[in-house]
Amino acid sequence: MTVQLSVVIWTIINFVLLYLVLNFLLFKPMLKFMDERNAKIEQGKTAVAKKQAMLRAKEEEKAAFIASKDRLLKEKVEDGVAAAKEECRKARLDAEKQQADAVAKETAALKEDEAALKETLGKALPALSDKVVQSLLEKGL
């Protein structure tokens, strides 16, 4: 078997031409496609990471908002309870004052009645004692 130089040269030329054609028509477009695909994947990952960060931020904002609303609601409830207690205290004081006024009026009325009875008794006592004395004298004591 002899090696023919012309066949070797044609084989090398064909190989180089095939390499150039494949490189131009297949490898470069395929590598470009793969690079673009990898870039899109990276963009997608970056977008997902941004969306997740935004979602976490929104969730934290939501939690802070809910905590704020809960705190405000608790304050409103406490204010309402305090106002109700104050209203009850005022009502109780008013009732006690009315009761004290009623007792004072009753006491004043009783003192007036006592004074009137003493006055009536003071006026009637001399006449009554005179009647008792006359009655005893008539019976002969």
PDB file of C-alpha atoms in Angstrom:
ATOM      1  CA  MET A   1       0.000   0.000   0.000  1.00  0.00           C
ATOM      2  CA  THR A   2       1.437   3.205  -1.077  1.00  0.00           C
ATOM      3  CA  VAL A   3       0.550   6.598   0.148  1.00  0.00           C
ATOM      4  CA  GLN A   4      -0.273   8.952  -2.604  1.00  0.00           C
ATOM      5  CA  LEU A   5       0.593  12.493  -1.946  1.00  0.00           C
ATOM      6  CA  SER A   6      -2.260  13.879  -4.012  1.00  0.00           C
ATOM      7  CA  VAL A   7      -4.832  11.914  -1.998  1.00  0.00           C
ATOM      8  CA  VAL A   8      -3.334  13.130   1.271  1.00  0.00           C
ATOM      9  CA  ILE A   9      -3.362  16.741   0.062  1.00  0.00           C
ATOM     10  CA  TRP A  10      -6.980  16.423  -1.175  1.00  0.00           C
ATOM     11  CA  THR A  11      -7.953  14.841   2.122  1.00  0.00           C
ATOM     12  CA  ILE A  12      -6.336  17.664   4.079  1.00  0.00           C
ATOM     13  CA  ILE A  13      -7.970  20.282   1.825  1.00  0.00           C
ATOM     14  CA  ASN A  14     -11.366  18.542   2.168  1.00  0.00           C
ATOM     15  CA  PHE A  15     -10.959  18.321   5.932  1.00  0.00           C
ATOM     16  CA  VAL A  16     -10.029  21.998   6.213  1.00  0.00           C
ATOM     17  CA  LEU A  17     -12.935  22.984   3.943  1.00  0.00           C
ATOM     18  CA  LEU A  18     -15.309  20.757   5.900  1.00  0.00           C
ATOM     19  CA  TYR A  19     -14.070  22.289   9.156  1.00  0.00           C
ATOM     20  CA  LEU A  20     -14.538  25.830   7.813  1.00  0.00           C
ATOM     21  CA  VAL A  21     -18.016  25.063   6.450  1.00  0.00           C
ATOM     22  CA  LEU A  22     -19.086  23.285   9.655  1.00  0.00           C
ATOM     23  CA  ASN A  23     -17.596  26.050  11.768  1.00  0.00           C
ATOM     24  CA  PHE A  24     -19.418  28.745   9.776  1.00  0.00           C
ATOM     25  CA  LEU A  25     -22.729  26.900   9.307  1.00  0.00           C
ATOM     26  CA  LEU A  26     -22.992  24.761  12.449  1.00  0.00           C
ATOM     27  CA  PHE A  27     -20.620  25.492  15.317  1.00  0.00           C
ATOM     28  CA  LYS A  28     -20.821  29.297  15.405  1.00  0.00           C
ATOM     29  CA  PRO A  29     -24.646  29.439  15.123  1.00  0.00           C
ATOM     30  CA  MET A  30     -24.958  26.641  17.682  1.00  0.00           C
ATOM     31  CA  LEU A  31     -22.579  28.379  20.108  1.00  0.00           C
ATOM     32  CA  LYS A  32     -24.388  31.683  19.531  1.00  0.00           C
ATOM     33  CA  PHE A  33     -27.730  29.971  20.191  1.00  0.00           C
ATOM     34  CA  MET A  34     -26.361  28.336  23.368  1.00  0.00           C
ATOM     35  CA  ASP A  35     -24.918  31.654  24.602  1.00  0.00           C
ATOM     36  CA  GLU A  36     -28.235  33.418  23.961  1.00  0.00           C
ATOM     37  CA  ARG A  37     -30.077  30.606  25.701  1.00  0.00           C
ATOM     38  CA  ASN A  38     -27.749  30.816  28.712  1.00  0.00           C
ATOM     39  CA  ALA A  39     -28.206  34.603  28.777  1.00  0.00           C
ATOM     40  CA  LYS A  40     -32.011  34.187  28.748  1.00  0.00           C
ATOM     41  CA  ILE A  41     -31.773  31.619  31.537  1.00  0.00           C
ATOM     42  CA  GLU A  42     -29.625  33.997  33.597  1.00  0.00           C
ATOM     43  CA  GLN A  43     -32.063  36.844  32.910  1.00  0.00           C
ATOM     44  CA  GLY A  44     -34.900  34.582  34.025  1.00  0.00           C
ATOM     45  CA  LYS A  45     -33.035  33.655  37.207  1.00  0.00           C
ATOM     46  CA  THR A  46     -32.309  37.325  37.881  1.00  0.00           C
ATOM     47  CA  ALA A  47     -35.946  38.236  37.258  1.00  0.00           C
ATOM     48  CA  VAL A  48     -37.096  35.436  39.566  1.00  0.00           C
ATOM     49  CA  ALA A  49     -34.674  36.595  42.263  1.00  0.00           C
ATOM     50  CA  LYS A  50     -35.951  40.181  41.911  1.00  0.00           C
ATOM     51  CA  LYS A  51     -39.569  39.007  42.054  1.00  0.00           C
ATOM     52  CA  GLN A  52     -38.824  36.903  45.132  1.00  0.00           C
ATOM     53  CA  ALA A  53     -37.114  39.876  46.787  1.00  0.00           C
ATOM     54  CA  MET A  54     -40.105  42.075  45.937  1.00  0.00           C
ATOM     55  CA  LEU A  55     -42.455  39.404  47.256  1.00  0.00           C
ATOM     56  CA  ARG A  56     -40.497  39.160  50.515  1.00  0.00           C
ATOM     57  CA  ALA A  57     -40.510  42.954  50.811  1.00  0.00           C
ATOM     58  CA  LYS A  58     -44.276  43.051  50.188  1.00  0.00           C
ATOM     59  CA  GLU A  59     -44.831  40.289  52.747  1.00  0.00           C
ATOM     60  CA  GLU A  60     -42.741  42.196  55.297  1.00  0.00           C
ATOM     61  CA  GLU A  61     -44.650  45.371  54.468  1.00  0.00           C
ATOM     62  CA  LYS A  62     -47.917  43.469  54.830  1.00  0.00           C
ATOM     63  CA  ALA A  63     -46.818  42.033  58.178  1.00  0.00           C
ATOM     64  CA  ALA A  64     -45.786  45.493  59.378  1.00  0.00           C
ATOM     65  CA  PHE A  65     -49.116  46.922  58.187  1.00  0.00           C
ATOM     66  CA  ILE A  66     -51.052  44.180  59.975  1.00  0.00           C
ATOM     67  CA  ALA A  67     -48.993  44.716  63.135  1.00  0.00           C
ATOM     68  CA  SER A  68     -49.667  48.444  62.913  1.00  0.00           C
ATOM     69  CA  LYS A  69     -53.391  47.860  62.441  1.00  0.00           C
ATOM     70  CA  ASP A  70     -53.424  45.387  65.342  1.00  0.00           C
ATOM     71  CA  ARG A  71     -51.632  47.925  67.540  1.00  0.00           C
ATOM     72  CA  LEU A  72     -54.071  50.675  66.528  1.00  0.00           C
ATOM     73  CA  LEU A  73     -57.032  48.374  67.123  1.00  0.00           C
ATOM     74  CA  LYS A  74     -55.667  47.429  70.541  1.00  0.00           C
ATOM     75  CA  GLU A  75     -55.198  51.115  71.387  1.00  0.00           C
ATOM     76  CA  LYS A  76     -58.753  51.894  70.243  1.00  0.00           C
ATOM     77  CA  VAL A  77     -60.123  49.029  72.338  1.00  0.00           C
ATOM     78  CA  GLU A  78     -58.118  50.199  75.359  1.00  0.00           C
ATOM     79  CA  ASP A  79     -59.352  53.761  74.805  1.00  0.00           C
ATOM     80  CA  GLY A  80     -62.915  52.483  74.531  1.00  0.00           C
ATOM     81  CA  VAL A  81     -62.560  50.445  77.715  1.00  0.00           C
ATOM     82  CA  ALA A  82     -61.069  53.440  79.532  1.00  0.00           C
ATOM     83  CA  ALA A  83     -63.886  55.681  78.279  1.00  0.00           C
ATOM     84  CA  ALA A  84     -66.485  53.116  79.363  1.00  0.00           C
ATOM     85  CA  LYS A  85     -64.878  52.841  82.810  1.00  0.00           C
ATOM     86  CA  GLU A  86     -64.838  56.641  83.117  1.00  0.00           C
ATOM     87  CA  GLU A  87     -68.485  56.812  82.059  1.00  0.00           C
ATOM     88  CA  CYS A  88     -69.390  54.124  84.623  1.00  0.00           C
ATOM     89  CA  ARG A  89     -67.450  55.988  87.315  1.00  0.00           C
ATOM     90  CA  LYS A  90     -69.259  59.241  86.466  1.00  0.00           C
ATOM     91  CA  ALA A  91     -72.627  57.472  86.475  1.00  0.00           C
ATOM     92  CA  ARG A  92     -71.826  55.868  89.842  1.00  0.00           C
ATOM     93  CA  LEU A  93     -70.750  59.247  91.275  1.00  0.00           C
ATOM     94  CA  ASP A  94     -73.922  60.865  89.941  1.00  0.00           C
ATOM     95  CA  ALA A  95     -76.036  58.100  91.473  1.00  0.00           C
ATOM     96  CA  GLU A  96     -74.212  58.434  94.801  1.00  0.00           C
ATOM     97  CA  LYS A  97     -74.673  62.222  94.702  1.00  0.00           C
ATOM     98  CA  GLN A  98     -78.375  61.845  93.944  1.00  0.00           C
ATOM     99  CA  GLN A  99     -78.686  59.327  96.758  1.00  0.00           C
ATOM    100  CA  ALA A 100     -76.805  61.651  99.140  1.00  0.00           C
ATOM    101  CA  ASP A 101     -79.028  64.557  98.070  1.00  0.00           C
ATOM    102  CA  ALA A 102     -82.126  62.434  98.659  1.00  0.00           C
ATOM    103  CA  VAL A 103     -80.848  61.405 102.108  1.00  0.00           C
ATOM    104  CA  ALA A 104     -80.047  65.046 102.908  1.00  0.00           C
ATOM    105  CA  LYS A 105     -83.534  66.130 101.807  1.00  0.00           C
ATOM    106  CA  GLU A 106     -85.095  63.320 103.844  1.00  0.00           C
ATOM    107  CA  THR A 107     -82.998  64.300 106.864  1.00  0.00           C
ATOM    108  CA  ALA A 108     -83.968  67.953 106.466  1.00  0.00           C
ATOM    109  CA  ALA A 109     -87.627  66.977 106.149  1.00  0.00           C
ATOM    110  CA  LEU A 110     -87.382  64.796 109.247  1.00  0.00           C
ATOM    111  CA  LYS A 111     -85.713  67.633 111.182  1.00  0.00           C
ATOM    112  CA  GLU A 112     -88.447  70.011 110.061  1.00  0.00           C
ATOM    113  CA  ASP A 113     -91.073  67.472 111.140  1.00  0.00           C
ATOM    114  CA  GLU A 114     -89.260  67.029 114.458  1.00  0.00           C
ATOM    115  CA  ALA A 115     -89.119  70.786 114.980  1.00  0.00           C
ATOM    116  CA  ALA A 116     -92.797  71.104 114.068  1.00  0.00           C
ATOM    117  CA  LEU A 117     -93.692  68.279 116.441  1.00  0.00           C
ATOM    118  CA  LYS A 118     -91.601  69.831 119.213  1.00  0.00           C
ATOM    119  CA  GLU A 119     -93.282  73.175 118.606  1.00  0.00           C
ATOM    120  CA  THR A 120     -96.708  71.577 118.564  1.00  0.00           C
ATOM    121  CA  LEU A 121     -95.846  69.554 121.640  1.00  0.00           C
ATOM    122  CA  GLY A 122     -94.395  72.646 123.291  1.00  0.00           C
ATOM    123  CA  LYS A 123     -97.651  74.513 122.633  1.00  0.00           C
ATOM    124  CA  ALA A 124     -99.887  71.609 123.583  1.00  0.00           C
ATOM    125  CA  LEU A 125     -97.930  70.519 126.650  1.00  0.00           C
ATOM    126  CA  PRO A 126     -99.015  73.369 128.939  1.00  0.00           C
ATOM    127  CA  ALA A 127    -102.640  72.896 127.967  1.00  0.00           C
ATOM    128  CA  LEU A 128    -102.362  69.151 128.386  1.00  0.00           C
ATOM    129  CA  SER A 129    -100.651  69.463 131.727  1.00  0.00           C
ATOM    130  CA  ASP A 130    -103.411  71.862 132.849  1.00  0.00           C
ATOM    131  CA  LYS A 131    -106.023  69.304 131.804  1.00  0.00           C
ATOM    132  CA  VAL A 132    -104.193  66.558 133.665  1.00  0.00           C
ATOM    133  CA  VAL A 133    -103.949  68.721 136.750  1.00  0.00           C
ATOM    134  CA  GLN A 134    -107.653  69.650 136.540  1.00  0.00           C
ATOM    135  CA  SER A 135    -108.595  66.078 135.954  1.00  0.00           C
ATOM    136  CA  LEU A 136    -106.624  65.015 139.016  1.00  0.00           C
ATOM    137  CA  LEU A 137    -108.099  67.807 141.066  1.00  0.00           C
ATOM    138  CA  GLU A 138    -111.596  66.861 140.019  1.00  0.00           C
ATOM    139  CA  LYS A 139    -111.071  63.310 141.059  1.00  0.00           C
ATOM    140  CA  GLY A 140    -110.035  64.601 144.341  1.00  0.00           C
ATOM    141  CA  LEU A 141    -106.608  64.016 144.961  1.00  0.00           C
TER     142      LEU A 141
END
